[in-house]
Amino acid sequence: MRVAMIGTGYVGLVSGVCFSEFGVDVACVDKDQRKIDRLNNGEVPIFEPGLDDLLAKNVKAGRLSFSTDVSDAVKEADAVFIAVGTPSRRGDGHADLSFVYAAAEEIAKAMDGYTVVITKSTVPVGTGNEVENIIKKTRPDADFNVVSNPEFLREGSAINDFMRPDRVVIGTSIERAQDVMRQLYRPLHLIETPILFTTRKTAELIKYAANAFLATKISFINEIADLCEQVGTNVQDVSKGIGLDGRIGSKFLHAGPGYGGSCFPKDTLALVRTAQDVGSPLRLVETVADYNNQRKQKMAERIITACGGSVDGKTIAILGLAFKPNTDDMRDSPSLNIIPVLQKAGAVVRVYDPEAMVEAKKLIENVEWCENAYDTMNDANAVTIVTEWNEFRALDLERVKSLLKDPIMVDLRNIYKPEEMAASGFKYTSIGR
Ligand SMILES: NC(=O)c1ccc[n+]([C@@H]2O[C@H](COP(=O)([O-])OP(=O)(O)OC[C@H]3O[C@@H](n4cnc5c(N)ncnc54)[C@H](O)[C@@H]3O)[C@@H](O)[C@H]2O)c1
């Protein structure tokens, strides 16, 4: 079995490395020459725990290679995965499918013998039909099937999510293509992972419905947190109380600054647009997307309020920039909403993230880049925890107090206990408590 992985980003690289770990020969392709050069030098261009070791092991075993040449990789492949980006289209929020379509055309030109073309990128329902049309038009003689196989991995635990997923969804009604997919995912079948075969369009919609549901769950508990603040209850206790109900479940019930990342914001919006286009609007998801945007903006106001109503001329320390811990992904991170509002209000902002500084420097301007958590707080008026990296969970509170001009902490991830912070002399604000 030979696989070509088109697109070597968070999903393509992890999927490629994991398939090679399953014993399959994988050729990873990306049009970004620098990314491929780094990979060929043994460097991993993203931060994902455990990926470097697994990658090195499979390169050494001769099962994993990297290049910018789609043609060579595809010619040899039984299965070609499309794992390119599907960002929000500027202006209207639809998924931008230009990368997917360009990849489909390149694949079509290079295909040799029966090939299964698999969309792993998150794509709106019906995209598989379009990919099929493009390939047919480019290569009327080609022998192929197009399958949808959406990816559910989470950055930060991507390898485990890929190797031990809750389920694998495979969208195709064609038996020949199903056989190839079955063979590819055989190691997961052996560990009794549920493998759901369904139609291509259903598989495409499952991915969006899953993300929209999770985004809704997060927004639900965030809105309950707002209510808790008004009525004087603790959202963590409410989460626990509802999460123990098996119908609800305890995951994704952590109140915070609003969801970010490379998937939920763009995928909720794209789903809303698809639904509007076909005259079946998703009012709930529309509200969730709006609420979440407003929430992220409001987090800066919360910091300003904690500082007595003004941050003009004050220095604010920000701990954590990535949208969640254990990743360097900055896409749609709440920090990107918070920092500009603070700056506009006259604050000097000092920032630190354990892994996302390189990515953050591409997106954030006019801040003071710091070496570590304590350096960030040096002479600051207040500290805000935006991302709950482990190293922020056990700060030396006496040291924090000695560094800050005023012992103000805004904990947007609820990692400290209000009573303990009050006892330690902090002016402490958190979420929904
Ligand atoms: N990041 C996640 O956690 C996650 C999880 C599940 C699904 N997804 C979906 O997977 C897809 C990929 O996401 P990502 O985060 O890996 O994106 P990414 O931006 O990290 O990577 C995409 C890569 O594709 C490359 N590329 C674009 N066009 C190409 C072409 N024609 N040939 C070769 N390479 C090309 C880009 O250079 C880039 O390196 C998206 O549709 C996303 O919604 C992402």
CSV table of C-alpha atoms and ligand atoms in Angstrom, one decimal:
chain,number,residue,atom,x,y,z
A,1,MET,CA,0.0,0.0,0.0
A,2,ARG,CA,1.3,3.4,-1.0
A,3,VAL,CA,-0.1,6.7,0.1
A,4,ALA,CA,0.4,10.2,-1.1
A,5,MET,CA,-0.5,13.0,1.4
A,6,ILE,CA,-1.1,16.3,-0.4
A,7,GLY,CA,-0.6,19.1,2.2
A,8,THR,CA,1.8,18.7,5.1
A,9,GLY,CA,0.2,21.0,7.7
A,10,TYR,CA,-1.2,20.0,11.1
A,11,VAL,CA,-3.5,17.3,9.6
A,12,GLY,CA,-1.5,16.1,6.6
A,13,LEU,CA,1.8,15.8,8.6
A,14,VAL,CA,0.3,14.0,11.5
A,15,SER,CA,-1.8,11.7,9.2
A,16,GLY,CA,1.2,11.0,7.0
A,17,VAL,CA,3.4,10.1,10.0
A,18,CYS,CA,0.7,8.0,11.6
A,19,PHE,CA,0.0,6.0,8.4
A,20,SER,CA,3.7,5.3,8.0
A,21,GLU,CA,3.7,4.1,11.6
A,22,PHE,CA,0.9,1.7,10.6
A,23,GLY,CA,3.4,0.3,8.1
A,24,VAL,CA,2.3,2.0,4.9
A,25,ASP,CA,4.7,3.8,2.5
A,26,VAL,CA,3.8,7.5,2.7
A,27,ALA,CA,5.0,10.3,0.4
A,28,CYS,CA,4.1,13.7,2.0
A,29,VAL,CA,3.9,16.6,-0.4
A,30,ASP,CA,3.6,20.3,0.2
A,31,LYS,CA,4.0,23.2,-2.1
A,32,ASP,CA,5.8,25.1,0.6
A,33,GLN,CA,9.5,24.5,-0.2
A,34,ARG,CA,10.7,25.8,3.1
A,35,LYS,CA,8.5,23.4,5.0
A,36,ILE,CA,9.7,20.4,2.9
A,37,ASP,CA,13.4,21.5,3.3
A,38,ARG,CA,12.9,21.6,7.1
A,39,LEU,CA,11.3,18.2,7.1
A,40,ASN,CA,14.0,16.7,5.0
A,41,ASN,CA,16.5,18.1,7.6
A,42,GLY,CA,14.7,16.2,10.3
A,43,GLU,CA,13.0,19.3,11.7
A,44,VAL,CA,9.3,19.3,12.5
A,45,PRO,CA,7.7,22.6,11.3
A,46,ILE,CA,4.9,22.6,13.9
A,47,PHE,CA,4.8,21.9,17.6
A,48,GLU,CA,2.9,18.7,18.3
A,49,PRO,CA,3.9,16.5,21.2
A,50,GLY,CA,5.5,13.2,20.2
A,51,LEU,CA,5.6,14.0,16.4
A,52,ASP,CA,9.3,14.5,16.1
A,53,ASP,CA,10.2,11.0,17.4
A,54,LEU,CA,7.6,9.2,15.4
A,55,LEU,CA,8.6,11.1,12.3
A,56,ALA,CA,12.3,10.3,12.7
A,57,LYS,CA,11.6,6.7,13.4
A,58,ASN,CA,9.6,6.2,10.2
A,59,VAL,CA,11.9,8.3,8.0
A,60,LYS,CA,14.7,6.0,9.2
A,61,ALA,CA,12.6,2.9,8.4
A,62,GLY,CA,12.3,4.2,4.8
A,63,ARG,CA,8.5,4.4,4.9
A,64,LEU,CA,8.1,8.2,5.0
A,65,SER,CA,9.4,10.8,2.6
A,66,PHE,CA,8.8,14.5,1.9
A,67,SER,CA,8.8,16.5,-1.4
A,68,THR,CA,7.2,19.3,-3.3
A,69,ASP,CA,6.6,17.0,-6.3
A,70,VAL,CA,2.9,16.0,-6.5
A,71,SER,CA,3.5,14.1,-9.7
A,72,ASP,CA,6.0,11.5,-8.4
A,73,ALA,CA,4.1,10.9,-5.2
A,74,VAL,CA,0.7,10.4,-6.9
A,75,LYS,CA,2.0,8.2,-9.7
A,76,GLU,CA,3.1,5.6,-7.3
A,77,ALA,CA,0.1,5.9,-4.9
A,78,ASP,CA,-2.9,3.6,-4.4
A,79,ALA,CA,-4.5,6.2,-2.2
A,80,VAL,CA,-4.1,10.0,-2.4
A,81,PHE,CA,-5.2,12.2,0.5
A,82,ILE,CA,-6.1,15.8,0.1
A,83,ALA,CA,-5.2,17.5,3.4
A,84,VAL,CA,-4.8,21.1,2.3
A,85,GLY,CA,-6.3,24.1,4.1
A,86,THR,CA,-9.9,25.2,3.7
A,87,PRO,CA,-9.8,28.6,5.4
A,88,SER,CA,-12.8,31.0,5.5
A,89,ARG,CA,-13.3,32.8,2.2
A,90,ARG,CA,-12.7,36.5,2.6
A,91,GLY,CA,-15.9,38.4,2.7
A,92,ASP,CA,-18.5,35.7,2.9
A,93,GLY,CA,-17.4,33.0,5.4
A,94,HIS,CA,-17.8,30.1,2.9
A,95,ALA,CA,-15.0,27.6,3.0
A,96,ASP,CA,-12.4,28.6,0.5
A,97,LEU,CA,-12.0,25.5,-1.7
A,98,SER,CA,-9.4,26.8,-4.1
A,99,PHE,CA,-6.6,24.8,-2.5
A,100,VAL,CA,-8.7,21.6,-2.6
A,101,TYR,CA,-9.7,22.1,-6.3
A,102,ALA,CA,-6.1,23.0,-7.3
A,103,ALA,CA,-4.8,19.8,-5.6
A,104,ALA,CA,-7.5,17.7,-7.3
A,105,GLU,CA,-6.4,19.0,-10.7
A,106,GLU,CA,-2.7,18.3,-9.9
A,107,ILE,CA,-3.6,14.8,-8.7
A,108,ALA,CA,-5.6,14.1,-11.8
A,109,LYS,CA,-2.7,15.0,-14.1
A,110,ALA,CA,-0.4,12.5,-12.3
A,111,MET,CA,-2.7,9.6,-11.5
A,112,ASP,CA,-1.5,6.2,-12.9
A,113,GLY,CA,-3.7,3.1,-12.5
A,114,TYR,CA,-6.7,2.8,-10.1
A,115,THR,CA,-6.4,5.5,-7.4
A,116,VAL,CA,-8.6,6.3,-4.5
A,117,VAL,CA,-8.6,10.1,-3.9
A,118,ILE,CA,-9.6,10.9,-0.3
A,119,THR,CA,-10.6,14.3,1.0
A,120,LYS,CA,-9.3,14.6,4.5
A,121,SER,CA,-9.7,18.4,4.5
A,122,THR,CA,-12.9,19.7,6.1
A,123,VAL,CA,-15.1,20.4,3.1
A,124,PRO,CA,-18.8,21.4,2.7
A,125,VAL,CA,-21.3,18.8,1.7
A,126,GLY,CA,-21.1,18.2,-2.0
A,127,THR,CA,-17.4,19.0,-2.5
A,128,GLY,CA,-16.6,15.4,-3.2
A,129,ASN,CA,-18.8,15.6,-6.3
A,130,GLU,CA,-16.9,18.7,-7.5
A,131,VAL,CA,-13.5,17.0,-6.9
A,132,GLU,CA,-14.8,14.1,-8.9
A,133,ASN,CA,-15.9,16.4,-11.8
A,134,ILE,CA,-12.5,18.2,-11.8
A,135,ILE,CA,-10.6,14.9,-12.0
A,136,LYS,CA,-12.9,13.6,-14.8
A,137,LYS,CA,-12.6,16.8,-16.7
A,138,THR,CA,-8.8,16.9,-16.4
A,139,ARG,CA,-8.3,13.2,-17.1
A,140,PRO,CA,-11.3,11.6,-18.8
A,141,ASP,CA,-9.4,8.3,-19.0
A,142,ALA,CA,-8.6,8.1,-15.2
A,143,ASP,CA,-9.6,5.1,-13.1
A,144,PHE,CA,-10.5,6.5,-9.7
A,145,ASN,CA,-13.0,7.0,-6.9
A,146,VAL,CA,-13.4,10.0,-4.6
A,147,VAL,CA,-13.9,9.2,-0.9
A,148,SER,CA,-14.6,11.5,2.1
A,149,ASN,CA,-12.6,10.7,5.2
A,150,PRO,CA,-12.9,13.7,7.5
A,151,GLU,CA,-10.3,14.1,10.3
A,152,PHE,CA,-11.2,14.6,13.9
A,153,LEU,CA,-7.8,14.8,15.6
A,154,ARG,CA,-7.2,17.6,18.1
A,155,GLU,CA,-4.0,19.6,18.0
A,156,GLY,CA,-2.0,18.9,21.1
A,157,SER,CA,-3.1,15.3,21.3
A,158,ALA,CA,-3.1,14.6,17.5
A,159,ILE,CA,-1.1,11.5,17.5
A,160,ASN,CA,-3.1,9.7,20.0
A,161,ASP,CA,-6.3,11.0,18.4
A,162,PHE,CA,-5.2,9.6,15.1
A,163,MET,CA,-4.0,6.2,16.4
A,164,ARG,CA,-6.8,5.7,18.8
A,165,PRO,CA,-9.8,7.7,17.5
A,166,ASP,CA,-13.3,7.5,18.8
A,167,ARG,CA,-14.3,6.6,15.3
A,168,VAL,CA,-13.3,6.7,11.7
A,169,VAL,CA,-15.8,8.0,9.2
A,170,ILE,CA,-15.5,6.8,5.6
A,171,GLY,CA,-17.8,8.2,2.9
A,172,THR,CA,-18.2,6.1,-0.2
A,173,SER,CA,-20.7,3.6,-1.5
A,174,ILE,CA,-18.1,2.1,-3.9
A,175,GLU,CA,-16.9,-1.3,-2.7
A,176,ARG,CA,-13.6,-1.1,-4.5
A,177,ALA,CA,-12.8,2.1,-2.7
A,178,GLN,CA,-14.1,0.8,0.6
A,179,ASP,CA,-11.6,-2.1,0.3
A,180,VAL,CA,-8.7,0.3,0.0
A,181,MET,CA,-9.9,2.3,3.0
A,182,ARG,CA,-10.4,-0.8,5.0
A,183,GLN,CA,-6.8,-1.9,4.3
A,184,LEU,CA,-5.5,1.5,5.2
A,185,TYR,CA,-7.3,1.6,8.6
A,186,ARG,CA,-6.8,-2.1,9.3
A,187,PRO,CA,-4.6,-1.4,12.4
A,188,LEU,CA,-7.5,0.6,13.9
A,189,HIS,CA,-10.0,-2.1,13.0
A,190,LEU,CA,-7.8,-4.6,15.0
A,191,ILE,CA,-8.2,-2.4,18.1
A,192,GLU,CA,-11.9,-2.3,17.6
A,193,THR,CA,-12.2,1.3,16.6
A,194,PRO,CA,-15.7,1.9,15.2
A,195,ILE,CA,-15.4,2.4,11.5
A,196,LEU,CA,-18.5,4.0,10.0
A,197,PHE,CA,-19.1,3.5,6.3
A,198,THR,CA,-21.6,6.0,4.9
A,199,THR,CA,-22.3,8.1,1.8
A,200,ARG,CA,-19.8,10.7,0.8
A,201,LYS,CA,-22.1,13.6,1.4
A,202,THR,CA,-23.1,12.3,4.8
A,203,ALA,CA,-19.4,12.0,5.8
A,204,GLU,CA,-18.8,15.6,4.7
A,205,LEU,CA,-21.7,16.8,6.8
A,206,ILE,CA,-20.8,14.6,9.9
A,207,LYS,CA,-17.5,16.6,10.2
A,208,TYR,CA,-19.3,20.0,10.2
A,209,ALA,CA,-22.1,18.8,12.5
A,210,ALA,CA,-19.6,17.5,15.0
A,211,ASN,CA,-17.6,20.7,15.1
A,212,ALA,CA,-20.8,22.8,15.3
A,213,PHE,CA,-22.1,20.7,18.2
A,214,LEU,CA,-18.8,21.0,20.1
A,215,ALA,CA,-18.7,24.8,19.5
A,216,THR,CA,-22.3,25.0,20.8
A,217,LYS,CA,-21.4,23.0,23.9
A,218,ILE,CA,-18.6,25.4,24.7
A,219,SER,CA,-20.7,28.4,24.1
A,220,PHE,CA,-23.5,27.0,26.2
A,221,ILE,CA,-21.3,26.7,29.2
A,222,ASN,CA,-19.7,30.1,28.5
A,223,GLU,CA,-23.2,31.7,28.6
A,224,ILE,CA,-24.0,29.8,31.7
A,225,ALA,CA,-20.8,31.2,33.2
A,226,ASP,CA,-22.0,34.7,32.5
A,227,LEU,CA,-25.2,33.9,34.3
A,228,CYS,CA,-23.3,32.4,37.3
A,229,GLU,CA,-21.5,35.6,37.7
A,230,GLN,CA,-24.8,37.5,38.0
A,231,VAL,CA,-26.4,35.1,40.4
A,232,GLY,CA,-23.4,34.3,42.5
A,233,THR,CA,-22.8,30.6,41.7
A,234,ASN,CA,-19.8,28.7,40.4
A,235,VAL,CA,-19.8,27.5,36.8
A,236,GLN,CA,-17.4,24.7,37.6
A,237,ASP,CA,-19.9,23.2,40.1
A,238,VAL,CA,-22.6,23.6,37.5
A,239,SER,CA,-20.5,21.9,34.8
A,240,LYS,CA,-19.8,19.0,37.2
A,241,GLY,CA,-23.4,18.7,38.1
A,242,ILE,CA,-24.7,18.6,34.5
A,243,GLY,CA,-21.7,16.7,33.1
A,244,LEU,CA,-22.3,13.7,35.4
A,245,ASP,CA,-25.5,13.1,33.4
A,246,GLY,CA,-24.5,10.6,30.8
A,247,ARG,CA,-26.7,12.2,28.2
A,248,ILE,CA,-24.6,15.4,28.6
A,249,GLY,CA,-21.1,14.2,29.4
A,250,SER,CA,-18.4,16.2,31.2
A,251,LYS,CA,-16.1,17.1,28.2
A,252,PHE,CA,-16.2,20.5,26.6
A,253,LEU,CA,-17.9,22.0,29.6
A,254,HIS,CA,-15.0,24.3,30.7
A,255,ALA,CA,-15.9,27.9,30.6
A,256,GLY,CA,-13.3,30.2,29.2
A,257,PRO,CA,-12.6,33.2,26.9
A,258,GLY,CA,-14.5,31.7,23.9
A,259,TYR,CA,-13.3,29.0,21.4
A,260,GLY,CA,-10.6,29.8,18.8
A,261,GLY,CA,-8.3,27.6,16.7
A,262,SER,CA,-8.1,26.6,13.1
A,263,CYS,CA,-11.4,24.7,13.0
A,264,PHE,CA,-14.4,25.8,15.1
A,265,PRO,CA,-14.6,29.5,14.0
A,266,LYS,CA,-14.2,28.8,10.3
A,267,ASP,CA,-16.3,25.6,10.3
A,268,THR,CA,-19.3,27.0,12.2
A,269,LEU,CA,-19.3,29.9,9.7
A,270,ALA,CA,-19.0,27.7,6.7
A,271,LEU,CA,-21.8,25.4,7.9
A,272,VAL,CA,-24.0,28.4,8.5
A,273,ARG,CA,-23.4,29.6,5.0
A,274,THR,CA,-24.1,26.2,3.4
A,275,ALA,CA,-27.4,26.0,5.4
A,276,GLN,CA,-28.4,29.5,4.3
A,277,ASP,CA,-27.7,28.7,0.7
A,278,VAL,CA,-30.0,25.8,0.7
A,279,GLY,CA,-32.8,27.6,2.6
A,280,SER,CA,-32.4,25.6,5.8
A,281,PRO,CA,-30.8,28.1,8.2
A,282,LEU,CA,-29.1,26.9,11.3
A,283,ARG,CA,-30.2,29.5,13.8
A,284,LEU,CA,-28.5,27.9,16.8
A,285,VAL,CA,-25.2,27.7,15.1
A,286,GLU,CA,-25.5,31.3,13.8
A,287,THR,CA,-26.1,32.4,17.4
A,288,VAL,CA,-23.2,30.4,18.7
A,289,ALA,CA,-20.8,31.9,16.1
A,290,ASP,CA,-22.0,35.5,16.9
A,291,TYR,CA,-21.9,34.9,20.7
A,292,ASN,CA,-18.4,33.5,20.5
A,293,ASN,CA,-17.0,36.5,18.5
A,294,GLN,CA,-18.5,38.9,21.0
A,295,ARG,CA,-17.2,37.0,23.9
A,296,LYS,CA,-13.6,37.0,22.7
A,297,GLN,CA,-13.9,40.8,22.4
A,298,LYS,CA,-15.4,41.2,25.8
A,299,MET,CA,-12.4,39.4,27.5
A,300,ALA,CA,-10.3,42.6,27.0
A,301,GLU,CA,-13.0,44.6,28.8
A,302,ARG,CA,-12.9,42.2,31.7
A,303,ILE,CA,-9.2,42.9,32.0
A,304,ILE,CA,-9.7,46.6,31.9
A,305,THR,CA,-12.4,46.4,34.6
A,306,ALA,CA,-10.1,44.3,36.8
A,307,CYS,CA,-7.6,47.1,36.4
A,308,GLY,CA,-10.0,49.7,37.9
A,309,GLY,CA,-11.6,50.7,34.6
A,310,SER,CA,-8.6,51.9,32.7
A,311,VAL,CA,-5.4,50.4,31.4
A,312,ASP,CA,-4.1,53.6,29.9
A,313,GLY,CA,-0.4,53.8,30.5
A,314,LYS,CA,-0.5,50.5,32.4
A,315,THR,CA,1.5,47.3,31.6
A,316,ILE,CA,-0.4,44.1,31.2
A,317,ALA,CA,1.3,40.7,31.2
A,318,ILE,CA,-0.3,38.1,29.0
A,319,LEU,CA,0.5,34.4,29.7
A,320,GLY,CA,-0.3,32.2,26.7
A,321,LEU,CA,-1.0,33.2,23.1
A,322,ALA,CA,-1.9,29.9,21.4
A,323,PHE,CA,-5.5,29.0,21.2
A,324,LYS,CA,-5.0,26.1,23.5
A,325,PRO,CA,-2.0,24.4,25.3
A,326,ASN,CA,0.3,22.0,23.6
A,327,THR,CA,0.1,23.6,20.2
A,328,ASP,CA,1.8,26.5,18.5
A,329,ASP,CA,-1.3,27.2,16.4
A,330,MET,CA,-2.3,30.8,16.7
A,331,ARG,CA,-5.3,30.8,14.2
A,332,ASP,CA,-8.3,32.6,15.6
A,333,SER,CA,-6.8,32.5,19.1
A,334,PRO,CA,-8.6,34.7,21.7
A,335,SER,CA,-5.2,36.4,22.4
A,336,LEU,CA,-5.5,38.0,18.9
A,337,ASN,CA,-8.8,39.7,20.0
A,338,ILE,CA,-7.6,40.7,23.4
A,339,ILE,CA,-4.3,42.3,22.8
A,340,PRO,CA,-5.3,44.9,20.2
A,341,VAL,CA,-8.2,46.1,22.4
A,342,LEU,CA,-5.8,46.5,25.4
A,343,GLN,CA,-3.3,48.4,23.2
A,344,LYS,CA,-6.0,50.7,21.8
A,345,ALA,CA,-7.0,51.4,25.4
A,346,GLY,CA,-3.4,52.6,26.0
A,347,ALA,CA,-1.8,49.5,27.6
A,348,VAL,CA,1.7,48.3,27.1
A,349,VAL,CA,1.4,44.5,26.6
A,350,ARG,CA,4.1,42.0,27.5
A,351,VAL,CA,3.6,38.5,26.3
A,352,TYR,CA,4.9,35.0,26.6
A,353,ASP,CA,3.9,31.6,25.2
A,354,PRO,CA,6.0,28.4,25.7
A,355,GLU,CA,5.7,27.3,22.0
A,356,ALA,CA,3.7,29.8,20.0
A,357,MET,CA,6.1,32.8,20.0
A,358,VAL,CA,7.3,32.2,16.4
A,359,GLU,CA,3.8,32.0,15.0
A,360,ALA,CA,2.6,34.8,17.2
A,361,LYS,CA,5.3,37.2,15.9
A,362,LYS,CA,3.7,36.9,12.4
A,363,LEU,CA,0.3,38.1,13.8
A,364,ILE,CA,0.9,40.4,16.8
A,365,GLU,CA,2.6,43.7,16.7
A,366,ASN,CA,4.0,46.3,19.2
A,367,VAL,CA,4.2,44.0,22.2
A,368,GLU,CA,7.1,43.2,24.4
A,369,TRP,CA,8.2,39.6,23.8
A,370,CYS,CA,9.3,37.9,27.0
A,371,GLU,CA,11.5,35.0,28.0
A,372,ASN,CA,9.3,33.2,30.5
A,373,ALA,CA,6.2,33.7,32.7
A,374,TYR,CA,8.0,35.6,35.4
A,375,ASP,CA,9.9,37.9,33.0
A,376,THR,CA,6.5,38.8,31.5
A,377,MET,CA,5.1,40.0,34.9
A,378,ASN,CA,8.1,42.1,35.7
A,379,ASP,CA,6.8,45.5,36.7
A,380,ALA,CA,3.4,44.8,35.1
A,381,ASN,CA,0.2,46.2,36.6
A,382,ALA,CA,-1.7,43.0,36.1
A,383,VAL,CA,-1.3,39.5,34.7
A,384,THR,CA,-3.8,37.6,32.5
A,385,ILE,CA,-3.8,33.9,31.8
A,386,VAL,CA,-5.1,33.4,28.3
A,387,THR,CA,-3.9,29.8,27.6
A,388,GLU,CA,-3.7,27.1,30.3
A,389,TRP,CA,-0.2,25.8,29.6
A,390,ASN,CA,0.9,23.4,32.4
A,391,GLU,CA,3.7,25.7,33.4
A,392,PHE,CA,1.2,28.5,34.3
A,393,ARG,CA,-0.7,26.1,36.6
A,394,ALA,CA,1.7,26.2,39.5
A,395,LEU,CA,3.2,29.7,39.5
A,396,ASP,CA,5.1,30.8,42.6
A,397,LEU,CA,2.4,33.2,43.8
A,398,GLU,CA,4.7,35.1,46.2
A,399,ARG,CA,7.1,35.7,43.4
A,400,VAL,CA,4.2,36.8,41.1
A,401,LYS,CA,3.1,39.2,43.8
A,402,SER,CA,6.6,40.6,44.2
A,403,LEU,CA,6.9,41.2,40.5
A,404,LEU,CA,3.5,42.9,39.9
A,405,LYS,CA,2.9,46.5,40.8
A,406,ASP,CA,-0.6,45.6,41.8
A,407,PRO,CA,-1.5,42.0,42.6
A,408,ILE,CA,-4.2,41.7,39.9
A,409,MET,CA,-4.7,38.4,38.1
A,410,VAL,CA,-7.3,37.8,35.4
A,411,ASP,CA,-7.5,34.0,35.0
A,412,LEU,CA,-9.5,33.3,31.8
A,413,ARG,CA,-9.0,29.6,32.2
A,414,ASN,CA,-10.1,29.1,35.8
A,415,ILE,CA,-6.8,27.4,36.7
A,416,TYR,CA,-6.6,28.9,40.2
A,417,LYS,CA,-9.1,28.8,43.1
A,418,PRO,CA,-10.7,32.1,44.0
A,419,GLU,CA,-10.6,31.4,47.8
A,420,GLU,CA,-6.9,30.6,47.6
A,421,MET,CA,-6.1,33.6,45.5
A,422,ALA,CA,-8.0,35.9,47.8
A,423,ALA,CA,-6.2,34.4,50.8
A,424,SER,CA,-2.8,35.0,49.0
A,425,GLY,CA,-3.8,38.7,48.7
A,426,PHE,CA,-4.6,38.7,45.0
A,427,LYS,CA,-7.3,40.8,43.3
A,428,TYR,CA,-8.4,37.8,41.3
A,429,THR,CA,-11.0,37.6,38.5
A,430,SER,CA,-11.9,34.4,36.7
A,431,ILE,CA,-14.8,33.1,34.6
A,432,GLY,CA,-18.2,32.3,36.0
A,433,ARG,CA,-17.1,32.0,39.6
B,1,LIG,N1,-5.8,21.6,12.4
B,1,LIG,C1,-6.7,20.8,12.9
B,1,LIG,O1,-6.7,20.6,14.1
B,1,LIG,C2,-7.7,20.1,12.0
B,1,LIG,C3,-8.4,19.0,12.5
B,1,LIG,C4,-9.3,18.4,11.7
B,1,LIG,C5,-9.5,18.8,10.4
B,1,LIG,N2,-8.8,19.9,9.9
B,1,LIG,C6,-8.9,20.2,8.5
B,1,LIG,O2,-7.8,19.7,7.8
B,1,LIG,C7,-7.5,20.6,6.7
B,1,LIG,C8,-6.0,21.0,6.8
B,1,LIG,O3,-5.9,21.7,8.0
B,1,LIG,P1,-4.4,22.1,8.6
B,1,LIG,O4,-4.6,22.7,9.9
B,1,LIG,O5,-3.5,20.9,8.5
B,1,LIG,O6,-3.9,23.2,7.6
B,1,LIG,P2,-2.5,23.8,7.4
B,1,LIG,O7,-2.7,25.2,6.9
B,1,LIG,O8,-1.7,23.6,8.6
B,1,LIG,O9,-1.8,22.9,6.2
B,1,LIG,C9,-2.2,22.9,4.9
B,1,LIG,C10,-1.0,22.7,4.0
B,1,LIG,O10,-1.4,22.4,2.7
B,1,LIG,C11,-0.4,23.0,1.8
B,1,LIG,N3,-1.0,23.1,0.5
B,1,LIG,C12,-2.0,23.9,0.0
B,1,LIG,N4,-2.2,23.6,-1.3
B,1,LIG,C13,-1.4,22.6,-1.7
B,1,LIG,C14,-1.2,21.9,-2.9
B,1,LIG,N5,-1.9,22.2,-4.0
B,1,LIG,N6,-0.2,21.0,-2.9
B,1,LIG,C15,0.5,20.7,-1.8
B,1,LIG,N7,0.3,21.3,-0.7
B,1,LIG,C16,-0.6,22.3,-0.6
B,1,LIG,C17,0.0,24.3,2.5
B,1,LIG,O11,1.2,24.7,2.0
B,1,LIG,C18,0.0,23.9,4.0
B,1,LIG,O12,1.3,23.4,4.4
B,1,LIG,C19,-8.5,21.8,6.8
B,1,LIG,O13,-9.5,21.5,5.9
B,1,LIG,C20,-8.9,21.7,8.2
B,1,LIG,O14,-10.2,22.3,8.4
B,1,LIG,C21,-7.9,20.5,10.7
